[in-house]
Amino acid sequence: MSYLDAVADPVRLRIARRLAERGPASLPELAESANVHPNTARAHLEALRAAGIVSIESEHRPRGRPRTRYALTPGWTPADGGFRGLAEVLSAALVRSGVSERELHDLGVEWGRYLLGRPGEKDVERELPRALESLGFQARAQGGELHLSGCPCPVVSPEHPELVCGLADAVAEGVLAGSGSKLKLARVRHDPERRSCSASLRRAA
């Protein structure tokens, strides 16, 4: 599991942020900060350890057994990842501003046209992945299907990944429209937990 996969989960991201902000902590302390049961927190901590993000240290006490504490691996910080922190702030601002789904959709379509560049007939199997990869997706368009993996949706907006999913759909629609293609997105499927999305490209009636 990569570090991006590890912190894509909202609970693991909250744990990592707690450790970054306040230093090493015990299992109960981390479970409380993430608002989950200790057994749930333990499973997420194991995932973070496997990704090399968290390490275990022992706190020696005058009496009794040493207490296990968790800490971020030296050199690692949740802020790592380019402009991800700024993207999180912007997604939070969108939620708070009450922007409608239609407004977000229109913005995505407009951005898709912008990423495409000069309008005109173009190869959508080449242009769709190029545009979506510039937004952080791993994209492939082939045989009438569009597949996205490594989606940044739950990383950029852990509480509302559907916002980023919807924007990705709209960007793809903007690319298709700007390229002069008669194709439209159909049978769109989103799986933020697995960071995977897909859609069929069907000719408009």
mmCIF file of N, CA, C and O in Angstrom, residues 77-146:
data_model
loop_
_atom_site.group_PDB
_atom_site.id
_atom_site.type_symbol
_atom_site.label_atom_id
_atom_site.label_comp_id
_atom_site.label_asym_id
_atom_site.label_seq_id
_atom_site.Cartn_x
_atom_site.Cartn_y
_atom_site.Cartn_z
ATOM 1 N N THR A 77 4.997 13.758 6.746
ATOM 2 C CA THR A 77 3.985 14.704 7.225
ATOM 3 C C THR A 77 2.761 14.618 6.341
ATOM 4 O O THR A 77 2.894 14.417 5.129
ATOM 5 N N PRO A 78 1.559 14.737 6.897
ATOM 6 C CA PRO A 78 0.346 14.701 6.083
ATOM 7 C C PRO A 78 0.296 15.793 5.034
ATOM 8 O O PRO A 78 -0.455 15.705 4.078
ATOM 9 N N ALA A 79 1.084 16.843 5.209
ATOM 10 C CA ALA A 79 1.074 17.923 4.222
ATOM 11 C C ALA A 79 1.830 17.542 2.962
ATOM 12 O O ALA A 79 1.772 18.246 1.955
ATOM 13 N N ASP A 80 2.603 16.410 3.001
ATOM 14 C CA ASP A 80 3.368 15.986 1.835
ATOM 15 C C ASP A 80 2.411 15.689 0.702
ATOM 16 O O ASP A 80 1.389 15.060 0.874
ATOM 17 N N GLY A 81 2.726 16.126 -0.499
ATOM 18 C CA GLY A 81 1.864 15.843 -1.634
ATOM 19 C C GLY A 81 1.502 17.074 -2.422
ATOM 20 O O GLY A 81 0.365 17.220 -2.865
ATOM 21 N N GLY A 82 2.462 17.991 -2.563
ATOM 22 C CA GLY A 82 2.241 19.129 -3.443
ATOM 23 C C GLY A 82 1.151 20.049 -2.936
ATOM 24 O O GLY A 82 1.196 20.545 -1.818
ATOM 25 N N PHE A 83 0.124 20.276 -3.764
ATOM 26 C CA PHE A 83 -0.922 21.234 -3.438
ATOM 27 C C PHE A 83 -2.147 20.567 -2.816
ATOM 28 O O PHE A 83 -3.219 21.143 -2.826
ATOM 29 N N ARG A 84 -1.985 19.356 -2.274
ATOM 30 C CA ARG A 84 -3.137 18.652 -1.745
ATOM 31 C C ARG A 84 -3.802 19.425 -0.616
ATOM 32 O O ARG A 84 -5.029 19.471 -0.502
ATOM 33 N N GLY A 85 -2.977 20.044 0.260
ATOM 34 C CA GLY A 85 -3.546 20.810 1.358
ATOM 35 C C GLY A 85 -4.402 21.957 0.861
ATOM 36 O O GLY A 85 -5.491 22.204 1.382
ATOM 37 N N LEU A 86 -3.926 22.660 -0.155
ATOM 38 C CA LEU A 86 -4.704 23.754 -0.729
ATOM 39 C C LEU A 86 -5.982 23.219 -1.357
ATOM 40 O O LEU A 86 -7.058 23.831 -1.226
ATOM 41 N N ALA A 87 -5.890 22.065 -2.029
ATOM 42 C CA ALA A 87 -7.075 21.476 -2.653
ATOM 43 C C ALA A 87 -8.110 21.117 -1.595
ATOM 44 O O ALA A 87 -9.315 21.284 -1.809
ATOM 45 N N GLU A 88 -7.656 20.630 -0.431
ATOM 46 C CA GLU A 88 -8.587 20.305 0.652
ATOM 47 C C GLU A 88 -9.310 21.559 1.134
ATOM 48 O O GLU A 88 -10.520 21.533 1.393
ATOM 49 N N VAL A 89 -8.572 22.651 1.271
ATOM 50 C CA VAL A 89 -9.178 23.905 1.720
ATOM 51 C C VAL A 89 -10.221 24.374 0.711
ATOM 52 O O VAL A 89 -11.324 24.797 1.076
ATOM 53 N N LEU A 90 -9.880 24.295 -0.571
ATOM 54 C CA LEU A 90 -10.815 24.736 -1.597
ATOM 55 C C LEU A 90 -12.070 23.868 -1.626
ATOM 56 O O LEU A 90 -13.175 24.374 -1.816
ATOM 57 N N SER A 91 -11.914 22.561 -1.432
ATOM 58 C CA SER A 91 -13.097 21.696 -1.429
ATOM 59 C C SER A 91 -13.976 22.009 -0.223
ATOM 60 O O SER A 91 -15.203 22.004 -0.317
ATOM 61 N N ALA A 92 -13.345 22.300 0.926
ATOM 62 C CA ALA A 92 -14.118 22.684 2.115
ATOM 63 C C ALA A 92 -14.859 23.992 1.873
ATOM 64 O O ALA A 92 -16.006 24.170 2.293
ATOM 65 N N ALA A 93 -14.199 24.914 1.179
ATOM 66 C CA ALA A 93 -14.846 26.193 0.870
ATOM 67 C C ALA A 93 -16.052 25.989 -0.034
ATOM 68 O O ALA A 93 -17.080 26.655 0.125
ATOM 69 N N LEU A 94 -15.949 25.063 -0.985
ATOM 70 C CA LEU A 94 -17.074 24.774 -1.862
ATOM 71 C C LEU A 94 -18.266 24.246 -1.076
ATOM 72 O O LEU A 94 -19.412 24.639 -1.303
ATOM 73 N N VAL A 95 -17.981 23.352 -0.121
ATOM 74 C CA VAL A 95 -19.060 22.782 0.692
ATOM 75 C C VAL A 95 -19.742 23.872 1.511
ATOM 76 O O VAL A 95 -20.972 23.962 1.568
ATOM 77 N N ARG A 96 -18.950 24.725 2.131
ATOM 78 C CA ARG A 96 -19.504 25.763 3.006
ATOM 79 C C ARG A 96 -20.242 26.841 2.219
ATOM 80 O O ARG A 96 -21.174 27.458 2.729
ATOM 81 N N SER A 97 -19.811 27.106 1.008
ATOM 82 C CA SER A 97 -20.430 28.175 0.218
ATOM 83 C C SER A 97 -21.789 27.787 -0.328
ATOM 84 O O SER A 97 -22.538 28.647 -0.797
ATOM 85 N N GLY A 98 -22.102 26.477 -0.271
ATOM 86 C CA GLY A 98 -23.402 26.040 -0.740
ATOM 87 C C GLY A 98 -23.555 26.069 -2.250
ATOM 88 O O GLY A 98 -24.666 26.234 -2.764
ATOM 89 N N VAL A 99 -22.451 25.906 -2.966
ATOM 90 C CA VAL A 99 -22.512 25.872 -4.426
ATOM 91 C C VAL A 99 -23.360 24.688 -4.860
ATOM 92 O O VAL A 99 -23.229 23.578 -4.329
ATOM 93 N N SER A 100 -24.225 24.896 -5.823
ATOM 94 C CA SER A 100 -25.125 23.829 -6.270
ATOM 95 C C SER A 100 -24.385 22.826 -7.152
ATOM 96 O O SER A 100 -23.313 23.117 -7.704
ATOM 97 N N GLU A 101 -24.961 21.634 -7.271
ATOM 98 C CA GLU A 101 -24.386 20.612 -8.136
ATOM 99 C C GLU A 101 -24.313 21.100 -9.580
ATOM 100 O O GLU A 101 -23.365 20.796 -10.303
ATOM 101 N N ARG A 102 -25.305 21.846 -10.010
ATOM 102 C CA ARG A 102 -25.318 22.372 -11.377
ATOM 103 C C ARG A 102 -24.156 23.341 -11.597
ATOM 104 O O ARG A 102 -23.496 23.305 -12.632
ATOM 105 N N GLU A 103 -23.892 24.204 -10.602
ATOM 106 C CA GLU A 103 -22.791 25.149 -10.729
ATOM 107 C C GLU A 103 -21.448 24.430 -10.773
ATOM 108 O O GLU A 103 -20.556 24.786 -11.564
ATOM 109 N N LEU A 104 -21.289 23.393 -9.938
ATOM 110 C CA LEU A 104 -20.056 22.612 -9.964
ATOM 111 C C LEU A 104 -19.899 21.892 -11.303
ATOM 112 O O LEU A 104 -18.796 21.821 -11.857
ATOM 113 N N HIS A 105 -21.004 21.365 -11.799
ATOM 114 C CA HIS A 105 -20.964 20.669 -13.077
ATOM 115 C C HIS A 105 -20.551 21.625 -14.195
ATOM 116 O O HIS A 105 -19.686 21.305 -15.024
ATOM 117 N N ASP A 106 -21.137 22.799 -14.220
ATOM 118 C CA ASP A 106 -20.804 23.774 -15.258
ATOM 119 C C ASP A 106 -19.334 24.191 -15.173
ATOM 120 O O ASP A 106 -18.673 24.389 -16.206
ATOM 121 N N LEU A 107 -18.830 24.337 -13.949
ATOM 122 C CA LEU A 107 -17.425 24.681 -13.765
ATOM 123 C C LEU A 107 -16.527 23.580 -14.323
ATOM 124 O O LEU A 107 -15.532 23.858 -15.003
ATOM 125 N N GLY A 108 -16.883 22.306 -14.039
ATOM 126 C CA GLY A 108 -16.092 21.192 -14.536
ATOM 127 C C GLY A 108 -16.082 21.115 -16.049
ATOM 128 O O GLY A 108 -15.035 20.864 -16.670
ATOM 129 N N VAL A 109 -17.238 21.333 -16.670
ATOM 130 C CA VAL A 109 -17.318 21.304 -18.135
ATOM 131 C C VAL A 109 -16.440 22.409 -18.725
ATOM 132 O O VAL A 109 -15.692 22.185 -19.687
ATOM 133 N N GLU A 110 -16.529 23.588 -18.130
ATOM 134 C CA GLU A 110 -15.720 24.713 -18.613
ATOM 135 C C GLU A 110 -14.229 24.403 -18.476
ATOM 136 O O GLU A 110 -13.434 24.712 -19.372
ATOM 137 N N TRP A 111 -13.856 23.775 -17.358
ATOM 138 C CA TRP A 111 -12.447 23.447 -17.145
ATOM 139 C C TRP A 111 -11.980 22.364 -18.124
ATOM 140 O O TRP A 111 -10.840 22.391 -18.589
ATOM 141 N N GLY A 112 -12.862 21.414 -18.425
ATOM 142 C CA GLY A 112 -12.518 20.390 -19.407
ATOM 143 C C GLY A 112 -12.226 20.988 -20.768
ATOM 144 O O GLY A 112 -11.272 20.583 -21.459
ATOM 145 N N ARG A 113 -13.018 21.948 -21.165
ATOM 146 C CA ARG A 113 -12.777 22.651 -22.442
ATOM 147 C C ARG A 113 -11.436 23.391 -22.397
ATOM 148 O O ARG A 113 -10.691 23.420 -23.378
ATOM 149 N N TYR A 114 -11.155 23.993 -21.246
ATOM 150 C CA TYR A 114 -9.897 24.729 -21.098
ATOM 151 C C TYR A 114 -8.700 23.779 -21.214
ATOM 152 O O TYR A 114 -7.698 24.086 -21.887
ATOM 153 N N LEU A 115 -8.774 22.622 -20.538
ATOM 154 C CA LEU A 115 -7.674 21.665 -20.587
ATOM 155 C C LEU A 115 -7.460 21.111 -21.994
ATOM 156 O O LEU A 115 -6.338 20.785 -22.375
ATOM 157 N N LEU A 116 -8.534 21.012 -22.733
ATOM 158 C CA LEU A 116 -8.435 20.491 -24.102
ATOM 159 C C LEU A 116 -7.668 21.455 -24.998
ATOM 160 O O LEU A 116 -6.948 21.048 -25.907
ATOM 161 N N GLY A 117 -7.815 22.749 -24.728
ATOM 162 C CA GLY A 117 -7.161 23.743 -25.587
ATOM 163 C C GLY A 117 -8.091 24.165 -26.706
ATOM 164 O O GLY A 117 -9.310 24.176 -26.556
ATOM 165 N N ARG A 118 -7.519 24.485 -27.840
ATOM 166 C CA ARG A 118 -8.315 24.967 -28.973
ATOM 167 C C ARG A 118 -9.344 23.916 -29.372
ATOM 168 O O ARG A 118 -9.013 22.746 -29.579
ATOM 169 N N PRO A 119 -10.610 24.295 -29.475
ATOM 170 C CA PRO A 119 -11.645 23.318 -29.848
ATOM 171 C C PRO A 119 -11.454 22.818 -31.277
ATOM 172 O O PRO A 119 -10.851 23.481 -32.111
ATOM 173 N N GLY A 120 -11.992 21.639 -31.510
ATOM 174 C CA GLY A 120 -11.890 21.030 -32.838
ATOM 175 C C GLY A 120 -11.835 19.534 -32.707
ATOM 176 O O GLY A 120 -11.688 18.988 -31.614
ATOM 177 N N GLU A 121 -11.972 18.843 -33.811
ATOM 178 C CA GLU A 121 -12.014 17.384 -33.786
ATOM 179 C C GLU A 121 -10.673 16.821 -33.323
ATOM 180 O O GLU A 121 -9.621 17.116 -33.896
ATOM 181 N N LYS A 122 -10.725 16.004 -32.259
ATOM 182 C CA LYS A 122 -9.507 15.435 -31.686
ATOM 183 C C LYS A 122 -9.761 13.997 -31.242
ATOM 184 O O LYS A 122 -10.895 13.555 -31.105
ATOM 185 N N ASP A 123 -8.675 13.279 -30.996
ATOM 186 C CA ASP A 123 -8.743 11.881 -30.561
ATOM 187 C C ASP A 123 -9.085 11.844 -29.072
ATOM 188 O O ASP A 123 -8.234 12.125 -28.225
ATOM 189 N N VAL A 124 -10.325 11.488 -28.738
ATOM 190 C CA VAL A 124 -10.744 11.536 -27.331
ATOM 191 C C VAL A 124 -10.056 10.461 -26.496
ATOM 192 O O VAL A 124 -9.889 10.633 -25.284
ATOM 193 N N GLU A 125 -9.653 9.341 -27.108
ATOM 194 C CA GLU A 125 -8.968 8.309 -26.337
ATOM 195 C C GLU A 125 -7.588 8.784 -25.887
ATOM 196 O O GLU A 125 -7.010 8.208 -24.970
ATOM 197 N N ARG A 126 -7.083 9.804 -26.525
ATOM 198 C CA ARG A 126 -5.823 10.400 -26.096
ATOM 199 C C ARG A 126 -6.068 11.624 -25.211
ATOM 200 O O ARG A 126 -5.400 11.808 -24.192
ATOM 201 N N GLU A 127 -7.042 12.449 -25.571
ATOM 202 C CA GLU A 127 -7.266 13.706 -24.873
ATOM 203 C C GLU A 127 -7.925 13.533 -23.508
ATOM 204 O O GLU A 127 -7.630 14.277 -22.568
ATOM 205 N N LEU A 128 -8.842 12.565 -23.375
ATOM 206 C CA LEU A 128 -9.489 12.354 -22.077
ATOM 207 C C LEU A 128 -8.479 11.989 -20.989
ATOM 208 O O LEU A 128 -8.450 12.626 -19.935
ATOM 209 N N PRO A 129 -7.633 10.968 -21.209
ATOM 210 C CA PRO A 129 -6.646 10.654 -20.170
ATOM 211 C C PRO A 129 -5.698 11.818 -19.891
ATOM 212 O O PRO A 129 -5.347 12.071 -18.735
ATOM 213 N N ARG A 130 -5.280 12.526 -20.936
ATOM 214 C CA ARG A 130 -4.357 13.641 -20.742
ATOM 215 C C ARG A 130 -4.960 14.700 -19.819
ATOM 216 O O ARG A 130 -4.298 15.192 -18.899
ATOM 217 N N ALA A 131 -6.214 15.052 -20.049
ATOM 218 C CA ALA A 131 -6.865 16.068 -19.233
ATOM 219 C C ALA A 131 -7.061 15.602 -17.794
ATOM 220 O O ALA A 131 -6.787 16.339 -16.838
ATOM 221 N N LEU A 132 -7.517 14.369 -17.621
ATOM 222 C CA LEU A 132 -7.800 13.869 -16.276
ATOM 223 C C LEU A 132 -6.523 13.600 -15.487
ATOM 224 O O LEU A 132 -6.482 13.780 -14.269
ATOM 225 N N GLU A 133 -5.461 13.178 -16.163
ATOM 226 C CA GLU A 133 -4.194 12.955 -15.472
ATOM 227 C C GLU A 133 -3.607 14.263 -14.961
ATOM 228 O O GLU A 133 -2.908 14.286 -13.952
ATOM 229 N N SER A 134 -3.907 15.374 -15.635
ATOM 230 C CA SER A 134 -3.422 16.671 -15.164
ATOM 231 C C SER A 134 -4.103 17.064 -13.858
ATOM 232 O O SER A 134 -3.616 17.949 -13.142
ATOM 233 N N LEU A 135 -5.218 16.409 -13.521
ATOM 234 C CA LEU A 135 -5.938 16.678 -12.278
ATOM 235 C C LEU A 135 -5.617 15.655 -11.190
ATOM 236 O O LEU A 135 -6.211 15.694 -10.121
ATOM 237 N N GLY A 136 -4.701 14.723 -11.470
ATOM 238 C CA GLY A 136 -4.292 13.760 -10.454
ATOM 239 C C GLY A 136 -4.877 12.377 -10.591
ATOM 240 O O GLY A 136 -4.645 11.513 -9.734
ATOM 241 N N PHE A 137 -5.635 12.116 -11.647
ATOM 242 C CA PHE A 137 -6.208 10.798 -11.876
ATOM 243 C C PHE A 137 -5.268 9.968 -12.755
ATOM 244 O O PHE A 137 -4.527 10.511 -13.580
ATOM 245 N N GLN A 138 -5.327 8.658 -12.594
ATOM 246 C CA GLN A 138 -4.720 7.747 -13.558
ATOM 247 C C GLN A 138 -5.856 7.314 -14.480
ATOM 248 O O GLN A 138 -6.822 6.711 -14.020
ATOM 249 N N ALA A 139 -5.760 7.652 -15.743
ATOM 250 C CA ALA A 139 -6.898 7.489 -16.648
ATOM 251 C C ALA A 139 -6.524 6.676 -17.880
ATOM 252 O O ALA A 139 -5.403 6.742 -18.382
ATOM 253 N N ARG A 140 -7.514 5.925 -18.362
ATOM 254 C CA ARG A 140 -7.350 5.148 -19.591
ATOM 255 C C ARG A 140 -8.678 5.125 -20.323
ATOM 256 O O ARG A 140 -9.717 4.830 -19.733
ATOM 257 N N ALA A 141 -8.664 5.462 -21.610
ATOM 258 C CA ALA A 141 -9.864 5.420 -22.445
ATOM 259 C C ALA A 141 -9.602 4.494 -23.608
ATOM 260 O O ALA A 141 -8.695 4.718 -24.411
ATOM 261 N N GLN A 142 -10.408 3.447 -23.674
ATOM 262 C CA GLN A 142 -10.185 2.456 -24.721
ATOM 263 C C GLN A 142 -11.447 1.620 -24.913
ATOM 264 O O GLN A 142 -12.118 1.263 -23.938
ATOM 265 N N GLY A 143 -11.744 1.341 -26.175
ATOM 266 C CA GLY A 143 -12.874 0.463 -26.470
ATOM 267 C C GLY A 143 -14.210 0.937 -25.946
ATOM 268 O O GLY A 143 -15.042 0.126 -25.511
ATOM 269 N N GLY A 144 -14.409 2.254 -25.950
ATOM 270 C CA GLY A 144 -15.683 2.777 -25.476
ATOM 271 C C GLY A 144 -15.833 2.799 -23.978
ATOM 272 O O GLY A 144 -16.953 2.946 -23.465
ATOM 273 N N GLU A 145 -14.725 2.673 -23.236
ATOM 274 C CA GLU A 145 -14.783 2.698 -21.777
ATOM 275 C C GLU A 145 -13.722 3.655 -21.246
ATOM 276 O O GLU A 145 -12.598 3.721 -21.772
ATOM 277 N N LEU A 146 -14.079 4.395 -20.214
ATOM 278 C CA LEU A 146 -13.160 5.267 -19.518
ATOM 279 C C LEU A 146 -12.938 4.714 -18.116
ATOM 280 O O LEU A 146 -13.894 4.483 -17.382
#
